[in-house]
mmCIF file of C-alpha atoms in Angstrom:
data_model
loop_
_atom_site.group_PDB
_atom_site.id
_atom_site.type_symbol
_atom_site.label_atom_id
_atom_site.label_comp_id
_atom_site.label_asym_id
_atom_site.label_seq_id
_atom_site.Cartn_x
_atom_site.Cartn_y
_atom_site.Cartn_z
ATOM 1 C CA MET A 1 -19.636 -31.915 -4.319
ATOM 2 C CA ILE A 2 -17.198 -32.881 -1.549
ATOM 3 C CA ALA A 3 -14.658 -33.839 -4.194
ATOM 4 C CA LEU A 4 -15.049 -30.408 -5.808
ATOM 5 C CA ILE A 5 -14.271 -28.714 -2.496
ATOM 6 C CA ALA A 6 -11.562 -31.162 -1.440
ATOM 7 C CA LEU A 7 -9.579 -30.897 -4.679
ATOM 8 C CA PRO A 8 -8.776 -27.164 -4.420
ATOM 9 C CA LEU A 9 -8.003 -27.574 -0.705
ATOM 10 C CA SER A 10 -5.622 -30.440 -1.477
ATOM 11 C CA LEU A 11 -3.952 -28.394 -4.198
ATOM 12 C CA MET A 12 -3.637 -25.442 -1.806
ATOM 13 C CA SER A 13 -2.090 -27.708 0.830
ATOM 14 C CA LEU A 14 0.402 -29.061 -1.695
ATOM 15 C CA GLN A 15 1.257 -25.523 -2.786
ATOM 16 C CA GLN A 16 1.614 -24.437 0.869
ATOM 17 C CA GLY A 17 3.866 -27.400 1.606
ATOM 18 C CA GLY A 18 6.056 -26.569 -1.373
ATOM 19 C CA SER A 19 6.312 -22.954 -0.261
ATOM 20 C CA ILE A 20 7.323 -23.954 3.290
ATOM 21 C CA ALA A 21 9.952 -26.374 2.003
ATOM 22 C CA GLN A 22 11.386 -23.700 -0.296
ATOM 23 C CA ARG A 23 11.694 -21.174 2.508
ATOM 24 C CA LEU A 24 13.369 -23.643 4.866
ATOM 25 C CA THR A 25 15.801 -25.254 2.412
ATOM 26 C CA GLY A 26 19.344 -24.982 3.736
ATOM 27 C CA ARG A 27 18.212 -23.147 6.870
ATOM 28 C CA VAL A 28 16.945 -25.906 9.174
ATOM 29 C CA SER A 29 17.476 -29.624 9.629
ATOM 30 C CA PRO A 30 15.298 -31.998 7.558
ATOM 31 C CA GLU A 31 13.380 -33.163 10.648
ATOM 32 C CA ILE A 32 12.495 -29.586 11.638
ATOM 33 C CA ALA A 33 11.565 -28.766 8.034
ATOM 34 C CA SER A 34 9.279 -31.795 8.018
ATOM 35 C CA LEU A 35 7.634 -30.762 11.302
ATOM 36 C CA VAL A 36 7.086 -27.184 10.078
ATOM 37 C CA GLU A 37 5.537 -28.526 6.895
ATOM 38 C CA GLU A 38 3.200 -30.754 8.887
ATOM 39 C CA LEU A 39 2.189 -28.009 11.359
ATOM 40 C CA GLY A 40 2.061 -25.360 8.634
ATOM 41 C CA THR A 41 -0.182 -27.375 6.324
ATOM 42 C CA ALA A 42 -2.596 -28.084 9.175
ATOM 43 C CA ALA A 43 -2.527 -24.442 10.285
ATOM 44 C CA SER A 44 -3.105 -23.197 6.761
ATOM 45 C CA ALA A 45 -6.109 -25.488 6.362
ATOM 46 C CA ARG A 46 -7.595 -23.819 9.468
ATOM 47 C CA GLY A 47 -6.974 -20.337 8.053
ATOM 48 C CA LEU A 48 -3.987 -19.651 10.300
ATOM 49 C CA PRO A 49 -0.759 -17.934 9.206
ATOM 50 C CA ILE A 50 2.341 -20.088 8.654
ATOM 51 C CA ASP A 51 4.964 -17.337 8.815
ATOM 52 C CA PRO A 52 5.393 -17.444 12.635
ATOM 53 C CA LEU A 53 6.176 -21.186 12.383
ATOM 54 C CA ILE A 54 8.744 -20.669 9.638
ATOM 55 C CA GLN A 55 10.361 -17.767 11.509
ATOM 56 C CA LYS A 56 10.581 -19.749 14.750
ATOM 57 C CA ALA A 57 12.211 -22.702 12.985
ATOM 58 C CA ILE A 58 14.797 -20.458 11.290
ATOM 59 C CA GLU A 59 15.449 -18.608 14.560
ATOM 60 C CA GLY A 60 16.012 -21.859 16.469
ATOM 61 C CA SER A 61 18.412 -23.128 13.841
ATOM 62 C CA ALA A 62 20.325 -19.805 13.703
ATOM 63 C CA LYS A 63 20.700 -19.834 17.490
ATOM 64 C CA GLY A 64 21.963 -23.428 17.453
ATOM 65 C CA VAL A 65 19.078 -24.701 19.558
ATOM 66 C CA PRO A 66 18.706 -28.520 19.768
ATOM 67 C CA ALA A 67 16.041 -29.946 17.446
ATOM 68 C CA GLU A 68 13.763 -31.248 20.205
ATOM 69 C CA ARG A 69 13.634 -27.800 21.782
ATOM 70 C CA VAL A 70 12.851 -26.174 18.454
ATOM 71 C CA ALA A 71 10.087 -28.735 17.929
ATOM 72 C CA ALA A 72 8.566 -27.880 21.316
ATOM 73 C CA ALA A 73 8.716 -24.163 20.514
ATOM 74 C CA LEU A 74 7.038 -24.784 17.139
ATOM 75 C CA ARG A 75 4.185 -26.724 18.760
ATOM 76 C CA LEU A 76 3.733 -23.883 21.258
ATOM 77 C CA VAL A 77 3.532 -21.336 18.406
ATOM 78 C CA ALA A 78 0.909 -23.480 16.642
ATOM 79 C CA THR A 79 -1.162 -23.638 19.838
ATOM 80 C CA GLN A 80 -0.859 -19.882 20.361
ATOM 81 C CA LEU A 81 -2.004 -19.227 16.792
ATOM 82 C CA ASP A 82 -5.096 -21.340 17.454
ATOM 83 C CA THR A 83 -5.749 -19.489 20.723
ATOM 84 C CA ALA A 84 -5.371 -16.090 19.055
ATOM 85 C CA ALA A 85 -7.699 -17.021 16.191
ATOM 86 C CA ALA A 86 -10.347 -18.351 18.586
ATOM 87 C CA ALA A 87 -10.066 -15.224 20.748
ATOM 88 C CA LEU A 88 -10.536 -12.960 17.734
ATOM 89 C CA ARG A 89 -13.553 -14.980 16.595
ATOM 90 C CA SER A 90 -15.042 -14.632 20.104
ATOM 91 C CA GLY A 91 -14.607 -10.899 19.730
ATOM 92 C CA GLY A 92 -16.531 -10.937 16.471
ATOM 93 C CA VAL A 93 -13.515 -10.500 14.186
ATOM 94 C CA ALA A 94 -13.327 -12.597 11.026
ATOM 95 C CA SER A 95 -10.178 -14.587 10.218
ATOM 96 C CA ASP A 96 -7.327 -12.271 9.340
ATOM 97 C CA THR A 97 -3.873 -13.859 9.293
ATOM 98 C CA ILE A 98 -2.122 -10.571 10.100
ATOM 99 C CA ALA A 99 -4.328 -9.955 13.136
ATOM 100 C CA ILE A 100 -3.865 -13.586 14.223
ATOM 101 C CA THR A 101 -0.069 -13.184 13.999
ATOM 102 C CA ALA A 102 -0.328 -10.008 16.108
ATOM 103 C CA GLY A 103 -2.515 -11.899 18.598
ATOM 104 C CA GLU A 104 0.012 -14.745 18.769
ATOM 105 C CA PHE A 105 2.724 -12.226 19.589
ATOM 106 C CA ALA A 106 0.529 -10.698 22.323
ATOM 107 C CA ILE A 107 0.126 -14.162 23.863
ATOM 108 C CA THR A 108 3.908 -14.726 23.694
ATOM 109 C CA ALA A 109 4.314 -11.419 25.521
ATOM 110 C CA GLY A 110 2.046 -12.571 28.338
ATOM 111 C CA LEU A 111 -1.518 -11.658 27.412
ATOM 112 C CA SER A 112 -4.387 -14.175 27.330
ATOM 113 C CA GLY A 113 -7.073 -15.121 24.843
ATOM 114 C CA ASN A 114 -9.565 -13.121 26.925
ATOM 115 C CA ASP A 115 -7.377 -10.023 26.619
ATOM 116 C CA ILE A 116 -7.355 -10.406 22.843
ATOM 117 C CA THR A 117 -11.123 -10.849 22.792
ATOM 118 C CA ALA A 118 -11.504 -7.673 24.862
ATOM 119 C CA LEU A 119 -9.499 -5.704 22.277
ATOM 120 C CA ALA A 120 -11.442 -7.282 19.412
ATOM 121 C CA ARG A 121 -14.696 -6.126 21.054
ATOM 122 C CA THR A 122 -13.665 -2.471 20.909
ATOM 123 C CA GLY A 123 -15.097 -2.448 17.389
ATOM 124 C CA ALA A 124 -11.841 -1.207 15.860
ATOM 125 C CA ASN A 125 -11.299 -2.025 12.206
ATOM 126 C CA ALA A 126 -8.917 -4.861 11.277
ATOM 127 C CA ALA A 127 -5.911 -2.613 10.640
ATOM 128 C CA ALA A 128 -6.317 -0.660 13.879
ATOM 129 C CA LEU A 129 -6.924 -3.856 15.849
ATOM 130 C CA THR A 130 -3.725 -5.384 14.461
ATOM 131 C CA VAL A 131 -1.730 -2.349 15.579
ATOM 132 C CA GLY A 132 -3.548 -2.446 18.937
ATOM 133 C CA LEU A 133 -2.587 -6.103 19.458
ATOM 134 C CA ARG A 134 1.055 -5.398 18.624
ATOM 135 C CA VAL A 135 1.122 -2.413 20.967
ATOM 136 C CA ALA A 136 -0.601 -4.398 23.741
ATOM 137 C CA GLY A 137 2.022 -7.137 23.348
ATOM 138 C CA THR A 138 4.829 -4.574 23.457
ATOM 139 C CA LEU A 139 3.371 -2.990 26.617
ATOM 140 C CA ALA A 140 3.186 -6.458 28.206
ATOM 141 C CA ALA A 141 6.839 -6.972 27.245
ATOM 142 C CA LEU A 142 7.626 -3.723 29.084
ATOM 143 C CA GLY A 143 6.021 -5.152 32.206
ATOM 144 C CA VAL A 144 2.604 -3.485 32.081
ATOM 145 C CA PRO A 145 0.093 -5.843 33.792
ATOM 146 C CA PRO A 146 -2.722 -7.149 31.512
ATOM 147 C CA ALA A 147 -5.525 -5.127 33.171
ATOM 148 C CA GLU A 148 -3.768 -1.764 32.714
ATOM 149 C CA ASP A 149 -2.421 -2.820 29.321
ATOM 150 C CA ILE A 150 -5.821 -3.738 27.873
ATOM 151 C CA GLY A 151 -7.420 -0.730 29.590
ATOM 152 C CA LEU A 152 -5.014 1.683 27.902
ATOM 153 C CA VAL A 153 -5.127 0.120 24.436
ATOM 154 C CA SER A 154 -8.935 -0.261 24.560
ATOM 155 C CA VAL A 155 -9.407 3.431 25.361
ATOM 156 C CA ALA A 156 -7.078 4.379 22.512
ATOM 157 C CA LEU A 157 -8.868 2.071 20.037
ATOM 158 C CA ARG A 158 -12.348 3.226 21.086
ATOM 159 C CA SER A 159 -11.402 6.886 20.760
ATOM 160 C CA GLY A 160 -10.295 6.183 17.185
ATOM 161 C CA GLU A 161 -6.699 7.299 17.684
ATOM 162 C CA PRO A 162 -4.600 6.898 14.528
ATOM 163 C CA ALA A 163 -2.055 4.079 14.301
ATOM 164 C CA SER A 164 0.785 6.584 14.689
ATOM 165 C CA SER A 165 -0.550 7.584 18.142
ATOM 166 C CA LEU A 166 -1.094 3.979 19.197
ATOM 167 C CA LEU A 167 2.470 3.104 18.227
ATOM 168 C CA LEU A 168 3.791 5.844 20.534
ATOM 169 C CA LEU A 169 2.188 4.344 23.659
ATOM 170 C CA PRO A 170 5.114 2.016 24.547
ATOM 171 C CA ALA A 171 7.553 4.937 24.240
ATOM 172 C CA HIS A 172 5.346 7.056 26.526
ATOM 173 C CA VAL A 173 5.205 4.257 29.094
ATOM 174 C CA GLN A 174 8.997 3.872 28.872
ATOM 175 C CA SER A 175 9.502 7.587 29.387
ATOM 176 C CA GLU A 176 7.223 7.533 32.450
ATOM 177 C CA MET A 177 9.121 4.513 33.778
ATOM 178 C CA ALA A 178 12.373 6.423 33.331
ATOM 179 C CA ARG A 179 10.928 8.977 35.777
ATOM 180 C CA GLY A 180 10.481 6.264 38.397
ATOM 181 C CA VAL A 181 6.831 5.345 37.786
ATOM 182 C CA THR A 182 5.870 1.644 37.656
ATOM 183 C CA PRO A 183 4.672 0.242 34.311
ATOM 184 C CA ALA A 184 1.160 -0.246 35.759
ATOM 185 C CA GLN A 185 0.986 3.349 37.035
ATOM 186 C CA ALA A 186 2.320 4.720 33.750
ATOM 187 C CA ALA A 187 -0.266 2.814 31.692
ATOM 188 C CA ALA A 188 -3.119 3.710 34.071
ATOM 189 C CA GLY A 189 -2.161 7.401 33.966
ATOM 190 C CA LEU A 190 -2.047 7.426 30.187
ATOM 191 C CA ALA A 191 -5.406 5.616 30.009
ATOM 192 C CA ARG A 192 -7.014 8.229 32.297
ATOM 193 C CA ALA A 193 -5.607 11.059 30.185
ATOM 194 C CA ALA A 194 -6.805 9.427 26.957
ATOM 195 C CA ALA A 195 -10.284 8.812 28.400
ATOM 196 C CA ALA A 196 -10.548 12.421 29.601
ATOM 197 C CA GLN A 197 -9.484 13.658 26.204
ATOM 198 C CA ALA A 198 -12.049 11.432 24.508
ATOM 199 C CA ARG A 199 -14.772 12.934 26.753
ATOM 200 C CA HIS A 200 -13.777 16.598 26.603
ATOM 201 C CA GLY A 201 -11.739 16.914 23.409
ATOM 202 C CA PRO A 202 -8.148 18.077 23.119
ATOM 203 C CA PRO A 203 -6.810 20.742 25.503
ATOM 204 C CA PRO A 204 -6.627 24.322 24.120
ATOM 205 C CA GLY A 205 -3.751 24.926 21.743
ATOM 206 C CA ARG A 206 -3.275 21.224 21.013
ATOM 207 C CA GLY A 207 -4.355 20.802 17.420
ATOM 208 C CA GLU A 208 -3.346 17.161 17.253
ATOM 209 C CA GLY A 209 -5.124 16.527 20.531
ATOM 210 C CA HIS A 210 -2.615 13.995 21.847
ATOM 211 C CA PRO A 211 -2.212 13.968 25.626
ATOM 212 C CA HIS A 212 1.229 12.364 25.580
ATOM 213 C CA PRO A 213 4.705 13.880 25.525
ATOM 214 C CA PRO A 214 6.893 13.354 22.457
ATOM 215 C CA ALA A 215 8.406 9.903 22.121
ATOM 216 C CA PRO A 216 12.035 9.365 23.091
ATOM 217 C CA PRO A 217 14.359 8.259 20.272
ATOM 218 C CA HIS A 218 14.861 4.547 19.783
ATOM 219 C CA PRO A 219 16.371 2.738 21.486
ATOM 220 C CA MET B 1 -25.325 28.023 -75.061
ATOM 221 C CA SER B 2 -22.411 30.369 -75.344
ATOM 222 C CA GLU B 3 -22.320 34.157 -75.695
ATOM 223 C CA ARG B 4 -20.848 33.865 -79.217
ATOM 224 C CA GLU B 5 -23.904 32.000 -80.445
ATOM 225 C CA LEU B 6 -26.317 34.741 -79.305
ATOM 226 C CA HIS B 7 -27.675 37.148 -81.857
ATOM 227 C CA PRO B 8 -26.423 40.746 -81.356
ATOM 228 C CA LEU B 9 -30.011 41.885 -80.676
ATOM 229 C CA VAL B 10 -30.475 39.195 -78.027
ATOM 230 C CA LYS B 11 -27.200 40.413 -76.454
ATOM 231 C CA GLN B 12 -28.629 43.911 -76.280
ATOM 232 C CA LEU B 13 -31.780 42.430 -74.708
ATOM 233 C CA LEU B 14 -29.682 40.741 -72.007
ATOM 234 C CA ASP B 15 -27.765 43.982 -71.430
ATOM 235 C CA GLY B 16 -31.091 45.761 -70.947
ATOM 236 C CA GLU B 17 -30.565 48.013 -73.930
ATOM 237 C CA ILE B 18 -33.748 46.834 -75.646
ATOM 238 C CA THR B 19 -36.890 44.998 -74.540
ATOM 239 C CA LEU B 20 -38.353 41.712 -75.749
ATOM 240 C CA ALA B 21 -40.926 43.703 -77.761
ATOM 241 C CA ASP B 22 -38.081 45.357 -79.729
ATOM 242 C CA LEU B 23 -36.876 42.011 -81.042
ATOM 243 C CA PRO B 24 -38.042 40.811 -84.452
ATOM 244 C CA ALA B 25 -40.573 37.978 -84.300
ATOM 245 C CA GLU B 26 -38.049 35.298 -85.398
ATOM 246 C CA LEU B 27 -35.734 36.234 -82.471
ATOM 247 C CA ARG B 28 -38.439 36.423 -79.750
ATOM 248 C CA ALA B 29 -38.116 32.710 -78.774
ATOM 249 C CA GLU B 30 -34.319 32.994 -78.538
ATOM 250 C CA GLY B 31 -34.642 36.210 -76.496
ATOM 251 C CA GLU B 32 -37.142 34.617 -74.046
ATOM 252 C CA ALA B 33 -34.843 31.575 -73.561
ATOM 253 C CA ALA B 34 -31.874 33.885 -72.869
ATOM 254 C CA LEU B 35 -33.878 35.856 -70.272
ATOM 255 C CA ARG B 36 -34.934 32.587 -68.515
ATOM 256 C CA LEU B 37 -31.280 31.557 -68.271
ATOM 257 C CA LEU B 38 -30.345 34.944 -66.839
ATOM 258 C CA ALA B 39 -33.093 34.712 -64.197
ATOM 259 C CA GLY B 40 -31.601 31.402 -62.903
ATOM 260 C CA VAL B 41 -28.250 32.984 -62.122
ATOM 261 C CA ASP B 42 -27.559 33.587 -58.348
ATOM 262 C CA ARG B 43 -27.248 37.337 -58.000
ATOM 263 C CA THR B 44 -26.263 37.383 -54.310
ATOM 264 C CA PRO B 45 -23.424 39.857 -53.872
ATOM 265 C CA VAL B 46 -20.148 37.991 -53.232
ATOM 266 C CA SER B 47 -17.103 39.517 -51.591
ATOM 267 C CA MET B 48 -13.598 38.062 -51.250
ATOM 268 C CA PRO B 49 -13.686 37.784 -47.430
ATOM 269 C CA ALA B 50 -16.931 35.860 -47.736
ATOM 270 C CA VAL B 51 -15.273 33.438 -50.137
ATOM 271 C CA THR B 52 -12.387 32.936 -47.709
ATOM 272 C CA TRP B 53 -14.854 32.307 -44.893
ATOM 273 C CA ARG B 54 -16.783 29.753 -46.948
ATOM 274 C CA VAL B 55 -13.610 27.905 -47.867
ATOM 275 C CA MET B 56 -12.376 27.884 -44.266
ATOM 276 C CA THR B 57 -15.786 26.717 -43.007
ATOM 277 C CA ALA B 58 -15.727 23.855 -45.454
ATOM 278 C CA LEU B 59 -12.215 22.893 -44.363
ATOM 279 C CA GLU B 60 -13.217 23.181 -40.686
ATOM 280 C CA ARG B 61 -16.176 20.843 -41.263
ATOM 281 C CA ARG B 62 -13.830 18.349 -42.858
ATOM 282 C CA ARG B 63 -11.327 18.724 -39.968
ATOM 283 C CA ARG B 64 -14.107 18.178 -37.403
ATOM 284 C CA ARG B 65 -15.094 15.003 -39.165
ATOM 285 C CA PHE B 66 -11.506 13.747 -38.795
ATOM 286 C CA VAL B 67 -10.948 14.800 -35.146
ATOM 287 C CA PRO B 68 -12.682 11.763 -33.545
ATOM 288 C CA TRP B 69 -10.703 9.451 -35.810
ATOM 289 C CA LEU B 70 -7.459 11.138 -34.830
ATOM 290 C CA LEU B 71 -8.371 11.440 -31.134
ATOM 291 C CA ALA B 72 -9.121 7.752 -30.572
ATOM 292 C CA PRO B 73 -5.659 6.420 -31.490
ATOM 293 C CA ALA B 74 -4.029 9.321 -29.640
ATOM 294 C CA LEU B 75 -5.931 8.438 -26.479
ATOM 295 C CA ALA B 76 -5.094 4.760 -26.922
ATOM 296 C CA ILE B 77 -1.382 5.567 -27.249
ATOM 297 C CA ALA B 78 -1.520 7.850 -24.205
ATOM 298 C CA ALA B 79 -3.270 5.145 -22.143
ATOM 299 C CA ALA B 80 -0.731 2.516 -23.198
ATOM 300 C CA LEU B 81 2.130 4.869 -22.313
ATOM 301 C CA PHE B 82 0.569 5.605 -18.903
ATOM 302 C CA ILE B 83 0.144 1.893 -18.099
ATOM 303 C CA TRP B 84 3.664 1.110 -19.282
ATOM 304 C CA LEU B 85 5.135 3.869 -17.126
ATOM 305 C CA ARG B 86 3.054 2.785 -14.099
ATOM 306 C CA VAL B 87 4.180 -0.834 -14.420
ATOM 307 C CA GLY B 88 7.773 0.109 -15.093
ATOM 308 C CA THR B 89 8.031 2.498 -12.157
ATOM 309 C CA PRO B 90 8.752 0.881 -8.785
ATOM 310 C CA ALA B 91 6.066 1.429 -6.106
ATOM 311 C CA PRO B 92 6.810 4.200 -3.626
ATOM 312 C CA ALA B 93 8.487 3.026 -0.467
ATOM 313 C CA ALA B 94 5.429 3.376 1.723
ATOM 314 C CA GLY B 95 5.452 2.123 5.322
ATOM 315 C CA LEU B 96 9.213 2.059 5.730
ATOM 316 C CA VAL B 97 10.832 3.330 8.910
ATOM 317 C CA THR B 98 14.499 4.091 9.491
ATOM 318 C CA VAL B 99 15.760 2.759 12.818
ATOM 319 C CA ARG B 100 19.145 3.159 14.488
ATOM 320 C CA PHE B 101 20.304 0.236 16.612
ATOM 321 C CA VAL B 102 22.910 0.896 19.314
ATOM 322 C CA LEU B 103 24.790 -1.435 21.643
ATOM 323 C CA VAL B 104 27.545 -0.570 24.112
ATOM 324 C CA ALA B 105 30.029 -3.454 24.025
ATOM 325 C CA PRO B 106 33.578 -2.181 24.703
ATOM 326 C CA ASP B 107 35.138 -5.644 24.741
ATOM 327 C CA ALA B 108 33.437 -6.969 21.614
ATOM 328 C CA LYS B 109 35.451 -7.670 18.477
ATOM 329 C CA GLN B 110 32.383 -7.784 16.262
ATOM 330 C CA VAL B 111 28.672 -7.181 16.739
ATOM 331 C CA SER B 112 25.832 -7.946 14.357
ATOM 332 C CA LEU B 113 22.066 -7.837 14.311
ATOM 333 C CA ALA B 114 19.844 -10.864 13.658
ATOM 334 C CA GLY B 115 16.082 -10.870 13.597
ATOM 335 C CA THR B 116 12.866 -11.503 11.766
ATOM 336 C CA PHE B 117 13.839 -8.817 9.214
ATOM 337 C CA ASN B 118 16.955 -10.679 8.020
ATOM 338 C CA GLN B 119 15.916 -14.305 8.514
ATOM 339 C CA TRP B 120 17.910 -14.408 11.781
ATOM 340 C CA ASP B 121 21.163 -14.407 9.822
ATOM 341 C CA PRO B 122 23.998 -13.351 12.176
ATOM 342 C CA GLN B 123 26.214 -12.381 9.227
ATOM 343 C CA ALA B 124 23.661 -10.249 7.385
ATOM 344 C CA THR B 125 23.744 -7.010 9.377
ATOM 345 C CA PRO B 126 27.033 -6.098 11.061
ATOM 346 C CA LEU B 127 27.202 -3.089 13.399
ATOM 347 C CA VAL B 128 29.974 -0.511 13.083
ATOM 348 C CA ARG B 129 32.158 0.467 16.021
ATOM 349 C CA THR B 130 32.017 4.207 16.655
ATOM 350 C CA GLY B 131 35.148 5.731 18.221
ATOM 351 C CA ALA B 132 36.923 4.195 21.177
ATOM 352 C CA THR B 133 33.923 4.156 23.525
ATOM 353 C CA GLY B 134 32.731 0.697 22.566
ATOM 354 C CA LEU B 135 29.582 2.003 20.929
ATOM 355 C CA TRP B 136 28.314 -0.184 18.071
ATOM 356 C CA THR B 137 25.648 1.141 15.711
ATOM 357 C CA ALA B 138 23.668 0.161 12.625
ATOM 358 C CA THR B 139 20.937 2.071 10.804
ATOM 359 C CA LEU B 140 18.296 0.049 8.972
ATOM 360 C CA THR B 141 15.176 0.855 7.002
ATOM 361 C CA LEU B 142 12.493 -1.618 8.037
ATOM 362 C CA PRO B 143 8.887 -2.161 6.979
ATOM 363 C CA ALA B 144 6.196 -1.021 9.403
ATOM 364 C CA GLY B 145 5.036 -3.864 11.605
ATOM 365 C CA GLN B 146 6.505 -5.935 14.390
ATOM 366 C CA HIS B 147 10.064 -7.225 14.472
ATOM 367 C CA GLN B 148 11.984 -9.393 16.942
ATOM 368 C CA TYR B 149 15.750 -9.295 17.084
ATOM 369 C CA ALA B 150 18.907 -9.724 19.132
ATOM 370 C CA PHE B 151 22.513 -8.583 18.912
ATOM 371 C CA VAL B 152 25.097 -11.277 18.185
ATOM 372 C CA VAL B 153 28.368 -10.474 19.911
ATOM 373 C CA ASP B 154 31.555 -12.044 18.525
ATOM 374 C CA GLY B 155 29.488 -14.436 16.426
ATOM 375 C CA ALA B 156 28.370 -16.528 19.388
ATOM 376 C CA ARG B 157 26.638 -14.577 22.151
ATOM 377 C CA TRP B 158 22.987 -13.601 21.555
ATOM 378 C CA VAL B 159 22.240 -10.450 23.547
ATOM 379 C CA PRO B 160 18.853 -8.700 23.785
ATOM 380 C CA ASP B 161 18.747 -4.931 23.270
ATOM 381 C CA PRO B 162 18.941 -3.406 26.774
ATOM 382 C CA GLY B 163 16.919 -0.375 25.629
ATOM 383 C CA ALA B 164 13.961 -2.263 24.140
ATOM 384 C CA PRO B 165 11.130 -4.428 25.485
ATOM 385 C CA ALA B 166 11.773 -8.161 25.264
ATOM 386 C CA VAL B 167 9.822 -11.420 25.159
ATOM 387 C CA ASP B 168 10.644 -15.069 25.767
ATOM 388 C CA ASP B 169 12.054 -16.603 22.569
ATOM 389 C CA GLY B 170 10.829 -20.100 23.464
ATOM 390 C CA PHE B 171 14.395 -21.373 23.742
ATOM 391 C CA GLY B 172 15.232 -19.995 27.186
ATOM 392 C CA ARG B 173 16.504 -16.628 25.941
ATOM 393 C CA ARG B 174 14.928 -13.219 25.246
ATOM 394 C CA ASN B 175 14.180 -11.484 21.952
ATOM 395 C CA SER B 176 13.948 -7.718 21.755
ATOM 396 C CA VAL B 177 10.768 -6.304 20.251
ATOM 397 C CA LEU B 178 10.433 -3.423 17.852
ATOM 398 C CA THR B 179 6.941 -2.227 16.904
ATOM 399 C CA LEU B 180 6.840 0.234 14.002
#
């Protein structure tokens, strides 16, 4: 029985290794390619995504970063993927490589495993949670402290806001910051407005029911 | 039995000019047989339109019998054509977003964009200088999702986008973040 289970897993690992090698050929040094293959095969066996590892290796090589520094960055990414997956599991979310990648980004941006678990416990579906994790990471990158960040994104996820509205949150925070408000104040203000709207419904004359001003053009 | 073989008296009997009792005894059997034949003839009045209708009805019945046999291959051909067209037609470009990247770099000789969307290739996406103000721009269509990137100035200097949020790249620099 064990052999029956182990054989497909071994074949999958071999296939994964081949795919990693193909994607890295000519882009990174052989030692980095070997390390990515090792970390990627182990990650894949645990149900983790391998794309963040491949991307980080290619990025390091493109930027001319010394191999030992790229190796350290790769090990950090692998650890963050594990942390994100564990945090999602704690929040009752099954393994989803896209959500794990979004969680890994959120950790890179400064959020913790507990923050990810808090978002997972909002009960949002996998697609909405993935967008929520990306937005939370982006808000952290803007300087929004974790408490206000998770507060804002949680309210938006619980009220069932569509992905398009969630994706506008960083732009709204940026536009508030441009008016001299701190990132924490901007996020807290938006969270209060979203919570009030969830309780009382949209204000009169607002069919879409979104409390935020239009997003500024990027960048 | 043909009309020519009938006795002239039997003919008169059939025409109703005389009765069976008027026939001589030797012709009575022939006269009775002729009357029996006449009684078997369908005397329903028939008109030309009715004949046309009967013919058309018969043809219609035959056509109806053939319709299922003709319909099945037609449906099969239509289904095959539909599948072929579906496979041959590229999927609609769902989830793509057009983004304009801008960097002010008056002293730069060349500026490009490298990120997760182009395998961090500094040569893949050059920006175009606009006028004499030092404004460099590029417009890309990217898939929805999260992207990290940086500008590469003069092929050597990696510069984060000053107008976008940024995260640590793990190598001591910053990557700009774009969430679509």
